[in-house]
PDB file of C-alpha atoms in Angstrom:
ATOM      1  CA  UNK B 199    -157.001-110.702-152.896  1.00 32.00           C
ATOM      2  CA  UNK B 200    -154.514-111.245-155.592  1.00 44.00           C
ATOM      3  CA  UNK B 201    -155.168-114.277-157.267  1.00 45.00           C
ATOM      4  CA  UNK B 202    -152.277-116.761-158.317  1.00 50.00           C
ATOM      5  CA  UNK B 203    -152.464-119.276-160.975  1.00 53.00           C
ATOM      6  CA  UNK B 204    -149.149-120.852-160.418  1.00 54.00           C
ATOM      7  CA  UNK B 205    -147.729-123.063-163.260  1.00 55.00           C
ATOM      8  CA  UNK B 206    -149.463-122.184-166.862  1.00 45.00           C
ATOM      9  CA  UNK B 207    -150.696-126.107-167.694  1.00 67.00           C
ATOM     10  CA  UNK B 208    -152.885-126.477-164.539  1.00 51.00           C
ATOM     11  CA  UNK B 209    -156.578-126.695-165.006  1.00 42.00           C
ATOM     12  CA  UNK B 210    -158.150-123.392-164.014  1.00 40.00           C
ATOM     13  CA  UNK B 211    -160.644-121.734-165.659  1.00 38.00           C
ATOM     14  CA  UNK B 212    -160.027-117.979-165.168  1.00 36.00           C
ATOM     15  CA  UNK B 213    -163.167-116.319-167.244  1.00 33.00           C
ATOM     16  CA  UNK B 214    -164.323-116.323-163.552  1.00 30.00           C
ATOM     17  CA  UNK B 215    -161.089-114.928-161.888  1.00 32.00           C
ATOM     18  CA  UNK B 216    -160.703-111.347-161.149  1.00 30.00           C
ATOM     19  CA  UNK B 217    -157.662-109.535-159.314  1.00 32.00           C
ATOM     20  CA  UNK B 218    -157.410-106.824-156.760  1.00 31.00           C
ATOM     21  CA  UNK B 219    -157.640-103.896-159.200  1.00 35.00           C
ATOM     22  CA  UNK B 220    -160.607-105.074-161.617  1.00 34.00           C
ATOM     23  CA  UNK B 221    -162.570-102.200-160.249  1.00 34.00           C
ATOM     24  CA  UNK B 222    -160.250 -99.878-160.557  1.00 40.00           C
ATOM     25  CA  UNK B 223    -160.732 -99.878-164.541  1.00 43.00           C
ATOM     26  CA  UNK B 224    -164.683 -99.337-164.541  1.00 42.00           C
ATOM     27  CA  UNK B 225    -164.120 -97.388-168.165  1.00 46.00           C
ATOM     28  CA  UNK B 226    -162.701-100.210-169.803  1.00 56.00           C
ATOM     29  CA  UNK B 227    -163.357-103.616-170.318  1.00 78.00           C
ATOM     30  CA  UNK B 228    -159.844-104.979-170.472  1.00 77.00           C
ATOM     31  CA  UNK B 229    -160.957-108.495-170.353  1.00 80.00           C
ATOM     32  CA  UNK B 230    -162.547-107.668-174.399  1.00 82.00           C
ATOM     33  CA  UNK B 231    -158.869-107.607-175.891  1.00 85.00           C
ATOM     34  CA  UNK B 232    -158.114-110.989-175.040  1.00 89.00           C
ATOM     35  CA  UNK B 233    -159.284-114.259-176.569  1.00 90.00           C
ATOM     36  CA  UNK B 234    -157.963-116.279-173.636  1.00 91.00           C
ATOM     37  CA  UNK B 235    -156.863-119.327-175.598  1.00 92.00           C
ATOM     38  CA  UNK B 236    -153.213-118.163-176.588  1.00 91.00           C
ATOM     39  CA  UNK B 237    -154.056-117.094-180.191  1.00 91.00           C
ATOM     40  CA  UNK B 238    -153.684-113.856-179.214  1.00 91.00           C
ATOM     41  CA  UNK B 239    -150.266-114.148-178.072  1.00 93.00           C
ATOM     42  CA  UNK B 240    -148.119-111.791-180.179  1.00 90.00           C
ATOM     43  CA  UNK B 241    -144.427-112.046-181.445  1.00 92.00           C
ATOM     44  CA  UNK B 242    -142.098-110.552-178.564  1.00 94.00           C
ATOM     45  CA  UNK B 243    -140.801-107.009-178.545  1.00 92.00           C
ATOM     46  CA  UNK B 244    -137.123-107.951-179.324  1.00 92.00           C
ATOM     47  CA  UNK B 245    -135.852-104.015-178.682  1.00 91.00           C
ATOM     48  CA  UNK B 246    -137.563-104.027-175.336  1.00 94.00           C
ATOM     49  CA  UNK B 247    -135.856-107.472-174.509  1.00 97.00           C
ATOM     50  CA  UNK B 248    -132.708-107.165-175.652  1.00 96.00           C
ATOM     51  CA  UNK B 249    -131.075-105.225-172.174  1.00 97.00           C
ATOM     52  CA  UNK B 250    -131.956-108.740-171.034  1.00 98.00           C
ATOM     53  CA  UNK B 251    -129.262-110.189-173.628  1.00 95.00           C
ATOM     54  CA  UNK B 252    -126.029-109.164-171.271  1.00 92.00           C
ATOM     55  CA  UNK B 253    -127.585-111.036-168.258  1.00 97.00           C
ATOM     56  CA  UNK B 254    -127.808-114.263-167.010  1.00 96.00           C
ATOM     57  CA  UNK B 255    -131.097-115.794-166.955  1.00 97.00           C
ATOM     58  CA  UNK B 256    -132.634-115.766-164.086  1.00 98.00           C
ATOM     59  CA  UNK B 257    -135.654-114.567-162.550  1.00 98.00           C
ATOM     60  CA  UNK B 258    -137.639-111.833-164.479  1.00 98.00           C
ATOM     61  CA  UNK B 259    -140.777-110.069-163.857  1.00 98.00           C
ATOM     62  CA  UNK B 260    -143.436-108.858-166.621  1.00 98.00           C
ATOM     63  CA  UNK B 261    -145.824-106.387-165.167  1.00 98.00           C
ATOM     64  CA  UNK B 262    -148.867-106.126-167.692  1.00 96.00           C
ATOM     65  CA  UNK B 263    -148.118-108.699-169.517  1.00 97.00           C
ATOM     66  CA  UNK B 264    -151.026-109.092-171.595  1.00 94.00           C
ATOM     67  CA  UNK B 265    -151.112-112.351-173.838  1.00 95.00           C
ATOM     68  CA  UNK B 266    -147.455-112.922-173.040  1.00 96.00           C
ATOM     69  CA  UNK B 267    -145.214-112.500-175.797  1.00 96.00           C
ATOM     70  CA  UNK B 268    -142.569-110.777-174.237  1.00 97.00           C
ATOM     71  CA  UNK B 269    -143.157-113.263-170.757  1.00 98.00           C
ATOM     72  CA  UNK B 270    -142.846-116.387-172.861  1.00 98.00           C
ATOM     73  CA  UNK B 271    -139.971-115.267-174.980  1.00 98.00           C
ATOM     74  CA  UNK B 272    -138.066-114.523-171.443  1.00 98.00           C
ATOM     75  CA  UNK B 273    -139.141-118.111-170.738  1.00 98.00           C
ATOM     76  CA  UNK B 274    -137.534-119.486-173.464  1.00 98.00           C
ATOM     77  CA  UNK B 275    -134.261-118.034-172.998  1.00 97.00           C
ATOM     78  CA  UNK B 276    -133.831-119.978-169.446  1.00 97.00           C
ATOM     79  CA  UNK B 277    -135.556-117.204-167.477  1.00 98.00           C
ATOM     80  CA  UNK B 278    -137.996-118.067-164.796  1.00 98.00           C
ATOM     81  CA  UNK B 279    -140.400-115.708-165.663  1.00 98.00           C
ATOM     82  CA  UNK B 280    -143.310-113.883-163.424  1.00 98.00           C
ATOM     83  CA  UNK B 281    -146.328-112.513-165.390  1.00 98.00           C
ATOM     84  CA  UNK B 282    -148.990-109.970-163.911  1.00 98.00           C
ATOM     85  CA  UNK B 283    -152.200-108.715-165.555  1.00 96.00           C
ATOM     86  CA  UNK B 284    -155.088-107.088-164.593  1.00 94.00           C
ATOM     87  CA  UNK B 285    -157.517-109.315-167.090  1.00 94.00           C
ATOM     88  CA  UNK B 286    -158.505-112.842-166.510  1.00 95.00           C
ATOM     89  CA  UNK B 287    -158.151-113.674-170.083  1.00 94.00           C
ATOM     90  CA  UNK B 288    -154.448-112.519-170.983  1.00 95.00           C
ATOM     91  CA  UNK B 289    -153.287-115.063-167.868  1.00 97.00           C
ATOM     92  CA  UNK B 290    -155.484-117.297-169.628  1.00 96.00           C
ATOM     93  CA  UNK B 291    -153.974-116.873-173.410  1.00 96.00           C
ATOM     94  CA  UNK B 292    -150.022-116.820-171.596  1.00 97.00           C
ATOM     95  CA  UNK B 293    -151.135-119.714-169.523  1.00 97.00           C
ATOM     96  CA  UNK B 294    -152.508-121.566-172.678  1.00 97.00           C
ATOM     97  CA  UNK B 295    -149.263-120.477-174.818  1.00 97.00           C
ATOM     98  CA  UNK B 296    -147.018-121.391-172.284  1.00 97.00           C
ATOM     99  CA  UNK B 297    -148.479-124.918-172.529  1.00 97.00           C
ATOM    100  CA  UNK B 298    -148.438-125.172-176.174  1.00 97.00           C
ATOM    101  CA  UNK B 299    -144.368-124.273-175.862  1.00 97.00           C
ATOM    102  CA  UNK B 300    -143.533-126.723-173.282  1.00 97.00           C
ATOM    103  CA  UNK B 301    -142.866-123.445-170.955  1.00 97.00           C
ATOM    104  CA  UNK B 302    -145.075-124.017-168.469  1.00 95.00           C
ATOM    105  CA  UNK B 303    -142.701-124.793-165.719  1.00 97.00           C
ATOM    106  CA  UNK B 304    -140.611-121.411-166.513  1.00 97.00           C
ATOM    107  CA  UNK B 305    -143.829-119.020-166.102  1.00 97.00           C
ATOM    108  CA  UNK B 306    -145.679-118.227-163.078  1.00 97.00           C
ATOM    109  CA  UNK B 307    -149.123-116.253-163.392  1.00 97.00           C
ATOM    110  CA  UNK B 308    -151.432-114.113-161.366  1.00 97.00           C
ATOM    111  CA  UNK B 309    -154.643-112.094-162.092  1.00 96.00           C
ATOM    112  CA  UNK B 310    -153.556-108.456-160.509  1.00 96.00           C
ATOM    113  CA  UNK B 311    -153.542-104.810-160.486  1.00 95.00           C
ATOM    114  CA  UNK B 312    -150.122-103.622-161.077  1.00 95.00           C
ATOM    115  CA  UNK B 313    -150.844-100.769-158.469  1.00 95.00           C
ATOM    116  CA  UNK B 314    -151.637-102.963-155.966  1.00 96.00           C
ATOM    117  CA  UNK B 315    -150.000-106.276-156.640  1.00 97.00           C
ATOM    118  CA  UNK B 316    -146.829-107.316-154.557  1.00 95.00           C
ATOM    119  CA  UNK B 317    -143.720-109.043-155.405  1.00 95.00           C
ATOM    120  CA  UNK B 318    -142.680-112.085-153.554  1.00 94.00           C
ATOM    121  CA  UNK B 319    -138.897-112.003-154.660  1.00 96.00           C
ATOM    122  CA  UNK B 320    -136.877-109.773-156.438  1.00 97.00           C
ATOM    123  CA  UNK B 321    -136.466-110.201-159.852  1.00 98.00           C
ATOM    124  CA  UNK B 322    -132.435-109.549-162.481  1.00 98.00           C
ATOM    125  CA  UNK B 323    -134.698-108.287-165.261  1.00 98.00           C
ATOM    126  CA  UNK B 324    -138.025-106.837-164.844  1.00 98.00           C
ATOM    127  CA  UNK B 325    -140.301-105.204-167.883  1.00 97.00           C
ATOM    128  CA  UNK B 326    -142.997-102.756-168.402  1.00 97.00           C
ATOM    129  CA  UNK B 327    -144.335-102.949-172.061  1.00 95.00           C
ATOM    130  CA  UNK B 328    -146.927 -99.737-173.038  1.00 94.00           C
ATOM    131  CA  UNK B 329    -148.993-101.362-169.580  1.00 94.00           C
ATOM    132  CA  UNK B 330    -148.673 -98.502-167.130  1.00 96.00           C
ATOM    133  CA  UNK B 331    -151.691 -96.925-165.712  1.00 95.00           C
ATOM    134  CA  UNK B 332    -153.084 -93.749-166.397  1.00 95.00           C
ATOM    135  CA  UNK B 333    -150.929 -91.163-164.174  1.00 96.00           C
ATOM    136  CA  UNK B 334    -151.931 -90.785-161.278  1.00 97.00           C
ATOM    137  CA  UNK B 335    -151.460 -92.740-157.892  1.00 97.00           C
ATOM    138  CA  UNK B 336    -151.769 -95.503-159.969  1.00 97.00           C
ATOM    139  CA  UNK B 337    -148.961 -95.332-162.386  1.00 97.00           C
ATOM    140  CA  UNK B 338    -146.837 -94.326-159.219  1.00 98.00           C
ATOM    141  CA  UNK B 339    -147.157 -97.166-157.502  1.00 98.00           C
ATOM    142  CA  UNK B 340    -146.683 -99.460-160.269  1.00 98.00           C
ATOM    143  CA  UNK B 341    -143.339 -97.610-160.799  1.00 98.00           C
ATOM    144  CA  UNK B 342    -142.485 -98.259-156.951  1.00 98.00           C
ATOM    145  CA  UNK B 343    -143.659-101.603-157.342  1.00 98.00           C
ATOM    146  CA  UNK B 344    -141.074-102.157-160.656  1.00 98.00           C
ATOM    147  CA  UNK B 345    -138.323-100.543-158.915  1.00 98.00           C
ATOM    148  CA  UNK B 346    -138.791-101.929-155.935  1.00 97.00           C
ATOM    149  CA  UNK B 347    -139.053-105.842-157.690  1.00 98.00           C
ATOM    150  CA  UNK B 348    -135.509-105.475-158.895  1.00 98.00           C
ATOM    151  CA  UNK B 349    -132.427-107.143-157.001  1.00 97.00           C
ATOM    152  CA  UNK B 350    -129.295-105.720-156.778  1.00 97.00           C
ATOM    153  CA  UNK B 351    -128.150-104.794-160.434  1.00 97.00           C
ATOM    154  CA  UNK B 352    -131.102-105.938-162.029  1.00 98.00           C
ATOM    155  CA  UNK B 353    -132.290-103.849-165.011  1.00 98.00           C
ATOM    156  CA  UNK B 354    -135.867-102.224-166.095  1.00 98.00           C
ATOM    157  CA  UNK B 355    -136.780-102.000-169.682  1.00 98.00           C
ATOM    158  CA  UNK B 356    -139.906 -99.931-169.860  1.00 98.00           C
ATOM    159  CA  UNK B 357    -141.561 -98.769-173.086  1.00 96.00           C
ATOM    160  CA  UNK B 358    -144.581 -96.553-172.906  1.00 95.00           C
ATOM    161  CA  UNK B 359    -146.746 -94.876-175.526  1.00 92.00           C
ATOM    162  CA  UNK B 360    -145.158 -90.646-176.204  1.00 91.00           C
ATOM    163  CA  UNK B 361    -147.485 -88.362-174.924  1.00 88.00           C
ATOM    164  CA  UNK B 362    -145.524 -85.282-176.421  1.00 89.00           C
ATOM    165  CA  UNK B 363    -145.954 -87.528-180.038  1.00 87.00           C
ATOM    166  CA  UNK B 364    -148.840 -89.697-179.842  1.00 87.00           C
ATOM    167  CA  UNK B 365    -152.238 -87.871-181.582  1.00 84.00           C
ATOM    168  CA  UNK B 366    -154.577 -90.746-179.423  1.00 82.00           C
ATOM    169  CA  UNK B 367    -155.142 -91.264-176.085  1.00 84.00           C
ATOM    170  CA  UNK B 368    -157.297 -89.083-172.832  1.00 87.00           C
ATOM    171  CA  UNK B 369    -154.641 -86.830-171.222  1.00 88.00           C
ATOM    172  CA  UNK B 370    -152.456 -88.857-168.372  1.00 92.00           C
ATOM    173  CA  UNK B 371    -152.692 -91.932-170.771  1.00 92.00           C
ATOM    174  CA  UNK B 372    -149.539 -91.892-172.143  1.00 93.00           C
ATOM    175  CA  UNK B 373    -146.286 -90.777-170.922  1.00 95.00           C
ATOM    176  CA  UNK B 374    -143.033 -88.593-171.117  1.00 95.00           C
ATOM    177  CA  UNK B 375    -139.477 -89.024-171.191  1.00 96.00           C
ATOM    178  CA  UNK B 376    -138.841 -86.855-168.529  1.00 96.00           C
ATOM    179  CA  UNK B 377    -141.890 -87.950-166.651  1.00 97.00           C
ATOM    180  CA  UNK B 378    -140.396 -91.478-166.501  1.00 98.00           C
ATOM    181  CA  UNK B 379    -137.018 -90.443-166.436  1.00 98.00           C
ATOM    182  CA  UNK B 380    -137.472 -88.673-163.021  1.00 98.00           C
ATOM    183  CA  UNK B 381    -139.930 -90.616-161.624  1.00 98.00           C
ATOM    184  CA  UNK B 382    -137.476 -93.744-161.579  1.00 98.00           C
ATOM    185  CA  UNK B 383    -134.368 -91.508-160.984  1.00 98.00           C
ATOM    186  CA  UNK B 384    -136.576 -90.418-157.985  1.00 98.00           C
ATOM    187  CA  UNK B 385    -136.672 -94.437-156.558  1.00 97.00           C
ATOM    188  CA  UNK B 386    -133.128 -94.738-156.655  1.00 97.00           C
ATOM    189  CA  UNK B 387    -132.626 -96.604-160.112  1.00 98.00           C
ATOM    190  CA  UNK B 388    -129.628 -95.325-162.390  1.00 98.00           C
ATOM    191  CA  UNK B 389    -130.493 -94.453-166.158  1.00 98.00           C
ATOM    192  CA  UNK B 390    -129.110 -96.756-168.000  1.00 98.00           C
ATOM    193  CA  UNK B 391    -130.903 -95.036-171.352  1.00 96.00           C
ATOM    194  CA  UNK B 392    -133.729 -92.434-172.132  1.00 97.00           C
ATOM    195  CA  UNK B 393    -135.380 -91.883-176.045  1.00 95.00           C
ATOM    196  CA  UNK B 394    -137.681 -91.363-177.998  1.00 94.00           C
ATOM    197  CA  UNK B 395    -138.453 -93.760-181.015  1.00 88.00           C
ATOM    198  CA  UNK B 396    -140.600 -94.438-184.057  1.00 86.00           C
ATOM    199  CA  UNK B 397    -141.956 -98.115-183.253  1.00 78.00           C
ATOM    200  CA  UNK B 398    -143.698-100.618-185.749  1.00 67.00           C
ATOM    201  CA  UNK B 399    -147.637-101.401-185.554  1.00 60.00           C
ATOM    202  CA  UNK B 400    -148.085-102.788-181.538  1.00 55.00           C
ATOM    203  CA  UNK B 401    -151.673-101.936-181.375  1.00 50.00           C
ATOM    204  CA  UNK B 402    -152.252 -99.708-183.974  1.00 51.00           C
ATOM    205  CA  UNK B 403    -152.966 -99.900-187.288  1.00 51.00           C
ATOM    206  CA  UNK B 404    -149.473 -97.740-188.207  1.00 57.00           C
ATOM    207  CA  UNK B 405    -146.614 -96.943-187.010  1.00 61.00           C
ATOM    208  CA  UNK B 406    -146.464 -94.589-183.284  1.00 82.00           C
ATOM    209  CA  UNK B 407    -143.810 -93.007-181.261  1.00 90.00           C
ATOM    210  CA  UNK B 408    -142.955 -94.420-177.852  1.00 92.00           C
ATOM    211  CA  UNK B 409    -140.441 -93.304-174.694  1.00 95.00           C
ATOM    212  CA  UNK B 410    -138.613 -96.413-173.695  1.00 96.00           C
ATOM    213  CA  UNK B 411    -136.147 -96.242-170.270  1.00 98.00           C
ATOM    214  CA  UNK B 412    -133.487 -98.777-169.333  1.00 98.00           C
ATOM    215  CA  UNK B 413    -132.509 -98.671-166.051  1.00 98.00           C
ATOM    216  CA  UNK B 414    -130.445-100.361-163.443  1.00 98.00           C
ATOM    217  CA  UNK B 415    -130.588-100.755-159.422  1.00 98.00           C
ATOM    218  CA  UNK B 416    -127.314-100.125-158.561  1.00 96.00           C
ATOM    219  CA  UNK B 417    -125.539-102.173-155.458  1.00 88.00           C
ATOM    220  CA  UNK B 418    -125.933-100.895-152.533  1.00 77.00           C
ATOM    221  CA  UNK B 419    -122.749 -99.699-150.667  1.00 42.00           C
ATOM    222  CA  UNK B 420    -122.157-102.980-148.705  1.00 46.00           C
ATOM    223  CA  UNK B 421    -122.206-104.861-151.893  1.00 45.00           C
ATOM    224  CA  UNK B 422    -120.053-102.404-153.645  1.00 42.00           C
ATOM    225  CA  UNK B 423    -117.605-102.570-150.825  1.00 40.00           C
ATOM    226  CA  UNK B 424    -117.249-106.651-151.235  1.00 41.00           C
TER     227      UNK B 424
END
């Protein structure tokens, strides 16, 4: 059972709190990146945020949102912002951040498996940043689940590690353009824009190559009609 923390400032202690997909990891210990008290929250990803710019705030969606950088920076922009991760701790570190910026009642949290995890609403801006599965069934269904989140016009920014680029990584780690490109193209989103780019140090210790997508649900023909 998916398990939601609701607003970021109340008591819970999640080193004990595991979501739907914890054993659906069993090579990594995800959990070991975080430090679960918000130190490890990083600066945002401005490039990955800024599609968000041209719309009003409203309700956005970060699946695998880690420490929440890019959650909290949403936040404080007048979004009401929905944050999903797999580990225990990087709820914990976005809850405890949250709290330290006065955002806690502008972020909701829950401990989840993006391949399994539902939304309740649909969201104007929803983001993926370098947290998609490995491919397989599981980074399908996260990419349903993404597409599916978004309302009416709402925009995807997803950024994921270049596969064709990238010298790290098992094989189905990483990602293509035209992997992503289709696969969203496929759930009915229009391609807003497609490349490839040289990013700064994320998580590694110089600079890596990354495929980031913008896309857009377009309105359906009843709402284009009105």
């Amino acid at each position: 059972m998916t398990h939601t923390t609701g607003h970021a400032c109340h008591a819970h202690d999640s080193s004990h709190t595991h979501g739907p997909g914890a054993a659906s990891h069993p090579d990594f210990a995800w959990d070991d990146l975080y430090t679960g008290d918000g130190s490890d929250t990083a600066d945002p990803d401005l490039a990955l945020l800024a599609p968000a710019d041209d719309l009003p705030p409203g309700r956005a969606l970060d699946l695998g949102c880690g420490a929440g950088g890019n959650a909290l920076a949403l936040a404080a922009r007048g979004w009401r912002v929905t944050g999903v991760d797999l580990a225990p701790r990087a709820i914990a570190s976005t809850r405890a951040s949250a709290c330290a910026r006065d955002l806690d009642d502008r972020v909701d949290l829950a401990v989840a498996d993006s391949a399994v995890w539902q939304p309740e609403t649909t969201y104007g801006f929803a983001l993926s940043s370098y947290a998609l599965p490995p491919r397989g069934p599981a980074r399908t269904a996260t990419l349903a689940t993404l597409a599916a989140a978004l309302a009416p016009s709402g925009v995807l920014a997803l950024g994921e590690w270049d596969e064709e680029a990238c010298d790290w990584g098992k094989p189905g780690d990483l990602a293509t353009l035209a992997e992503l490109t289709e696969a969203l193209t496929g759930l009915g989103l229009d391609i807003v824009r497609a490349e490839r780019q040289v990013v700064p140090r994320i998580q590694h210790p110089s600079e890596d190559h990354a495929v980031v997508v913008i896309a857009r649900k377009p309105l359906d023909t009843l709402d284009s009609a009105g």
